[in-house]
Amino acid sequence: MIQIQFIKNENRAVAYDNNKEIGECEFIETENVWNIIHTGVDSKYQGKGIAKDLVNCVIENAKKWNKNLISECSYAKKVLETSNIDRRRG
């Protein structure tokens, strides 16, 4: 079973299949802005919506921590553009 975990002190959301790390969404924090810089999923797990779940995990936590979101990661940028959150454009 795939589980998504948010690890704030590492600035990333991580996907696990049991104890194996299979994907991550990383961000850089500057003042009140989180900039998503990378989203990646192991090729064996692609096409299952895991990358979107990782980005959505970061979005949910940005709301929780009252942070604005921007993205240098092209995939995350697409997800942000289709979500209904307040954010600054990057």
Tab-separated table of N, CA and C in Angstrom:
chain	number	residue	atom	x	y	z
A	1	MET	N	0.846	-1.190	0.000
A	1	MET	CA	0.000	0.000	0.000
A	1	MET	C	0.884	1.244	0.000
A	2	ILE	N	0.546	2.197	-0.855
A	2	ILE	CA	1.316	3.429	-0.970
A	2	ILE	C	0.875	4.410	0.117
A	3	GLN	N	1.838	4.980	0.828
A	3	GLN	CA	1.559	5.984	1.858
A	3	GLN	C	2.352	7.245	1.546
A	4	ILE	N	1.713	8.390	1.767
A	4	ILE	CA	2.353	9.691	1.576
A	4	ILE	C	2.601	10.296	2.948
A	5	GLN	N	3.820	10.750	3.175
A	5	GLN	CA	4.182	11.349	4.464
A	5	GLN	C	4.803	12.709	4.215
A	6	PHE	N	4.370	13.719	4.985
A	6	PHE	CA	4.954	15.055	4.910
A	6	PHE	C	6.032	15.163	5.977
A	7	ILE	N	7.247	15.560	5.563
A	7	ILE	CA	8.372	15.681	6.497
A	7	ILE	C	8.833	17.133	6.455
A	8	LYS	N	8.262	17.964	7.328
A	8	LYS	CA	8.506	19.409	7.274
A	8	LYS	C	9.971	19.756	7.486
A	9	ASN	N	10.642	19.092	8.420
A	9	ASN	CA	12.040	19.450	8.698
A	9	ASN	C	12.974	19.079	7.553
A	10	GLU	N	12.490	18.289	6.583
A	10	GLU	CA	13.276	17.969	5.384
A	10	GLU	C	12.736	18.676	4.141
A	11	ASN	N	11.688	19.481	4.317
A	11	ASN	CA	11.056	20.225	3.222
A	11	ASN	C	10.654	19.315	2.067
A	12	ARG	N	9.914	18.275	2.385
A	12	ARG	CA	9.475	17.378	1.324
A	12	ARG	C	8.320	16.492	1.775
A	13	ALA	N	7.591	16.009	0.775
A	13	ALA	CA	6.603	14.960	0.965
A	13	ALA	C	7.190	13.715	0.315
A	14	VAL	N	6.983	12.563	0.930
A	14	VAL	CA	7.595	11.324	0.458
A	14	VAL	C	6.525	10.252	0.305
A	15	ALA	N	6.642	9.482	-0.782
A	15	ALA	CA	5.764	8.334	-0.999
A	15	ALA	C	6.534	7.064	-0.661
A	16	TYR	N	5.869	6.184	0.075
A	16	TYR	CA	6.464	4.911	0.467
A	16	TYR	C	5.577	3.753	0.017
A	17	ASP	N	6.202	2.702	-0.450
A	17	ASP	CA	5.539	1.422	-0.659
A	17	ASP	C	6.130	0.519	0.409
A	18	ASN	N	5.338	0.261	1.448
A	18	ASN	CA	5.833	-0.353	2.679
A	18	ASN	C	6.943	0.544	3.228
A	19	ASN	N	8.174	0.094	3.342
A	19	ASN	CA	9.251	0.944	3.860
A	19	ASN	C	10.148	1.485	2.767
A	20	LYS	N	9.820	1.214	1.511
A	20	LYS	CA	10.651	1.641	0.391
A	20	LYS	C	10.199	3.015	-0.118
A	21	GLU	N	11.141	3.967	-0.163
A	21	GLU	CA	10.827	5.294	-0.697
A	21	GLU	C	10.723	5.199	-2.217
A	22	ILE	N	9.577	5.622	-2.758
A	22	ILE	CA	9.343	5.491	-4.196
A	22	ILE	C	9.104	6.832	-4.893
A	23	GLY	N	9.029	7.920	-4.127
A	23	GLY	CA	8.826	9.226	-4.741
A	23	GLY	C	8.936	10.335	-3.723
A	24	GLU	N	9.127	11.567	-4.256
A	24	GLU	CA	9.207	12.710	-3.352
A	24	GLU	C	8.828	13.989	-4.081
A	25	CYS	N	8.431	14.968	-3.302
A	25	CYS	CA	8.165	16.323	-3.773
A	25	CYS	C	8.910	17.249	-2.817
A	26	GLU	N	9.935	17.928	-3.341
A	26	GLU	CA	10.803	18.764	-2.513
A	26	GLU	C	10.501	20.246	-2.729
A	27	PHE	N	10.665	21.018	-1.664
A	27	PHE	CA	10.473	22.464	-1.768
A	27	PHE	C	11.532	23.200	-0.963
A	28	ILE	N	11.732	24.464	-1.343
A	28	ILE	CA	12.618	25.370	-0.612
A	28	ILE	C	11.728	26.380	0.100
A	29	GLU	N	12.017	26.640	1.370
A	29	GLU	CA	11.237	27.606	2.141
A	29	GLU	C	12.011	28.914	2.260
A	30	THR	N	11.357	30.003	1.863
A	30	THR	CA	11.912	31.343	2.017
A	30	THR	C	10.817	32.229	2.598
A	31	GLU	N	11.010	32.706	3.812
A	31	GLU	CA	10.010	33.504	4.518
A	31	GLU	C	8.661	32.800	4.476
A	32	ASN	N	7.648	33.392	3.828
A	32	ASN	CA	6.317	32.780	3.784
A	32	ASN	C	6.034	32.061	2.483
A	33	VAL	N	7.067	31.676	1.752
A	33	VAL	CA	6.883	31.045	0.450
A	33	VAL	C	7.569	29.683	0.422
A	34	TRP	N	6.840	28.695	-0.078
A	34	TRP	CA	7.412	27.398	-0.383
A	34	TRP	C	7.510	27.288	-1.896
A	35	ASN	N	8.707	27.025	-2.404
A	35	ASN	CA	8.950	26.875	-3.829
A	35	ASN	C	9.211	25.396	-4.112
A	36	ILE	N	8.273	24.755	-4.798
A	36	ILE	CA	8.450	23.345	-5.137
A	36	ILE	C	9.488	23.256	-6.248
A	37	ILE	N	10.562	22.527	-5.982
A	37	ILE	CA	11.670	22.476	-6.936
A	37	ILE	C	11.811	21.125	-7.637
A	38	HIS	N	11.178	20.092	-7.094
A	38	HIS	CA	11.345	18.762	-7.698
A	38	HIS	C	10.215	17.839	-7.270
A	39	THR	N	9.680	17.110	-8.242
A	39	THR	CA	8.733	16.035	-7.970
A	39	THR	C	9.161	14.845	-8.804
A	40	GLY	N	9.324	13.712	-8.171
A	40	GLY	CA	9.741	12.528	-8.912
A	40	GLY	C	9.198	11.261	-8.285
A	41	VAL	N	8.925	10.279	-9.165
A	41	VAL	CA	8.416	8.982	-8.727
A	41	VAL	C	9.197	7.900	-9.467
A	42	ASP	N	9.574	6.856	-8.758
A	42	ASP	CA	10.247	5.702	-9.355
A	42	ASP	C	9.474	5.236	-10.591
A	43	SER	N	10.189	4.922	-11.646
A	43	SER	CA	9.556	4.564	-12.926
A	43	SER	C	8.585	3.384	-12.801
A	44	LYS	N	8.827	2.481	-11.881
A	44	LYS	CA	7.934	1.335	-11.693
A	44	LYS	C	6.573	1.740	-11.141
A	45	TYR	N	6.475	2.962	-10.588
A	45	TYR	CA	5.245	3.409	-9.942
A	45	TYR	C	4.571	4.568	-10.687
A	46	GLN	N	5.116	4.960	-11.805
A	46	GLN	CA	4.554	6.090	-12.540
A	46	GLN	C	3.206	5.722	-13.151
A	47	GLY	N	2.382	6.761	-13.361
A	47	GLY	CA	1.065	6.567	-13.953
A	47	GLY	C	-0.013	6.155	-12.969
A	48	LYS	N	0.281	6.224	-11.681
A	48	LYS	CA	-0.678	5.811	-10.653
A	48	LYS	C	-1.189	6.997	-9.826
A	49	GLY	N	-0.814	8.228	-10.209
A	49	GLY	CA	-1.286	9.405	-9.480
A	49	GLY	C	-0.462	9.744	-8.254
A	50	ILE	N	0.664	9.086	-8.084
A	50	ILE	CA	1.474	9.310	-6.884
A	50	ILE	C	2.087	10.705	-6.889
A	51	ALA	N	2.583	11.166	-8.026
A	51	ALA	CA	3.181	12.510	-8.094
A	51	ALA	C	2.151	13.569	-7.718
A	52	LYS	N	0.933	13.421	-8.222
A	52	LYS	CA	-0.120	14.380	-7.885
A	52	LYS	C	-0.429	14.336	-6.394
A	53	ASP	N	-0.469	13.138	-5.819
A	53	ASP	CA	-0.708	13.008	-4.377
A	53	ASP	C	0.402	13.697	-3.575
A	54	LEU	N	1.640	13.588	-4.049
A	54	LEU	CA	2.760	14.236	-3.363
A	54	LEU	C	2.614	15.754	-3.398
A	55	VAL	N	2.304	16.295	-4.570
A	55	VAL	CA	2.126	17.751	-4.694
A	55	VAL	C	0.944	18.198	-3.843
A	56	ASN	N	-0.152	17.447	-3.885
A	56	ASN	CA	-1.318	17.814	-3.077
A	56	ASN	C	-1.008	17.775	-1.586
A	57	CYS	N	-0.137	16.883	-1.172
A	57	CYS	CA	0.291	16.835	0.226
A	57	CYS	C	1.012	18.128	0.607
A	58	VAL	N	1.894	18.605	-0.275
A	58	VAL	CA	2.590	19.865	-0.010
A	58	VAL	C	1.588	21.022	0.003
A	59	ILE	N	0.618	21.018	-0.921
A	59	ILE	CA	-0.412	22.069	-0.958
A	59	ILE	C	-1.186	22.102	0.358
A	60	GLU	N	-1.633	20.938	0.824
A	60	GLU	CA	-2.392	20.870	2.080
A	60	GLU	C	-1.577	21.394	3.251
A	61	ASN	N	-0.310	21.042	3.298
A	61	ASN	CA	0.529	21.502	4.404
A	61	ASN	C	0.876	22.978	4.281
A	62	ALA	N	0.973	23.493	3.068
A	62	ALA	CA	1.187	24.934	2.892
A	62	ALA	C	0.004	25.710	3.465
A	63	LYS	N	-1.194	25.198	3.244
A	63	LYS	CA	-2.384	25.834	3.839
A	63	LYS	C	-2.292	25.780	5.356
A	64	LYS	N	-1.947	24.616	5.879
A	64	LYS	CA	-1.844	24.409	7.328
A	64	LYS	C	-0.831	25.365	7.960
A	65	TRP	N	0.298	25.566	7.276
A	65	TRP	CA	1.363	26.414	7.795
A	65	TRP	C	1.265	27.856	7.294
A	66	ASN	N	0.162	28.177	6.563
A	66	ASN	CA	-0.101	29.533	6.063
A	66	ASN	C	1.049	30.037	5.181
A	67	LYS	N	1.445	29.211	4.209
A	67	LYS	CA	2.531	29.557	3.286
A	67	LYS	C	1.975	29.744	1.877
A	68	ASN	N	2.586	30.646	1.125
A	68	ASN	CA	2.284	30.788	-0.295
A	68	ASN	C	3.102	29.755	-1.056
A	69	LEU	N	2.594	29.343	-2.207
A	69	LEU	CA	3.290	28.343	-3.012
A	69	LEU	C	3.637	28.875	-4.389
A	70	ILE	N	4.838	28.548	-4.834
A	70	ILE	CA	5.262	28.751	-6.211
A	70	ILE	C	5.961	27.470	-6.619
A	71	SER	N	6.266	27.354	-7.912
A	71	SER	CA	6.913	26.118	-8.335
A	71	SER	C	7.861	26.335	-9.490
A	72	GLU	N	9.081	25.844	-9.327
A	72	GLU	CA	10.028	25.739	-10.430
A	72	GLU	C	9.864	24.392	-11.128
A	73	CYS	N	9.254	23.446	-10.454
A	73	CYS	CA	9.009	22.117	-11.003
A	73	CYS	C	7.819	22.203	-11.962
A	74	SER	N	8.035	21.825	-13.220
A	74	SER	CA	6.982	21.978	-14.235
A	74	SER	C	5.746	21.132	-13.910
A	75	TYR	N	5.932	19.937	-13.386
A	75	TYR	CA	4.777	19.111	-13.048
A	75	TYR	C	3.968	19.755	-11.916
A	76	ALA	N	4.640	20.164	-10.860
A	76	ALA	CA	3.947	20.774	-9.722
A	76	ALA	C	3.259	22.073	-10.145
A	77	LYS	N	3.877	22.810	-11.054
A	77	LYS	CA	3.276	24.050	-11.542
A	77	LYS	C	1.918	23.769	-12.183
A	78	LYS	N	1.823	22.693	-12.967
A	78	LYS	CA	0.546	22.317	-13.585
A	78	LYS	C	-0.494	21.973	-12.529
A	79	VAL	N	-0.089	21.257	-11.501
A	79	VAL	CA	-1.021	20.902	-10.431
A	79	VAL	C	-1.482	22.161	-9.702
A	80	LEU	N	-0.564	23.072	-9.413
A	80	LEU	CA	-0.924	24.310	-8.737
A	80	LEU	C	-1.904	25.132	-9.566
A	81	GLU	N	-1.703	25.169	-10.875
A	81	GLU	CA	-2.576	25.963	-11.746
A	81	GLU	C	-4.000	25.435	-11.756
A	82	THR	N	-4.185	24.157	-11.488
A	82	THR	CA	-5.531	23.585	-11.491
A	82	THR	C	-6.140	23.485	-10.098
A	83	SER	N	-5.386	23.841	-9.073
A	83	SER	CA	-5.912	23.782	-7.705
A	83	SER	C	-6.535	25.126	-7.343
A	84	ASN	N	-7.338	25.113	-6.311
A	84	ASN	CA	-8.020	26.327	-5.862
A	84	ASN	C	-7.385	26.839	-4.574
A	85	ILE	N	-6.135	27.264	-4.667
A	85	ILE	CA	-5.471	27.783	-3.483
A	85	ILE	C	-4.948	29.185	-3.774
A	86	ASP	N	-4.762	29.934	-2.726
A	86	ASP	CA	-4.115	31.240	-2.862
A	86	ASP	C	-2.630	31.012	-2.949
A	87	ARG	N	-2.007	31.590	-3.947
A	87	ARG	CA	-0.573	31.394	-4.113
A	87	ARG	C	0.002	32.552	-4.915
A	88	ARG	N	1.304	32.684	-4.873
A	88	ARG	CA	1.997	33.646	-5.718
A	88	ARG	C	2.509	32.916	-6.920
A	89	ARG	N	2.470	33.556	-8.051
A	89	ARG	CA	2.966	32.931	-9.282
A	89	ARG	C	4.473	33.017	-9.323
A	90	GLY	N	5.101	31.928	-9.736
A	90	GLY	CA	6.538	31.883	-9.835
A	90	GLY	C	7.006	31.915	-11.264
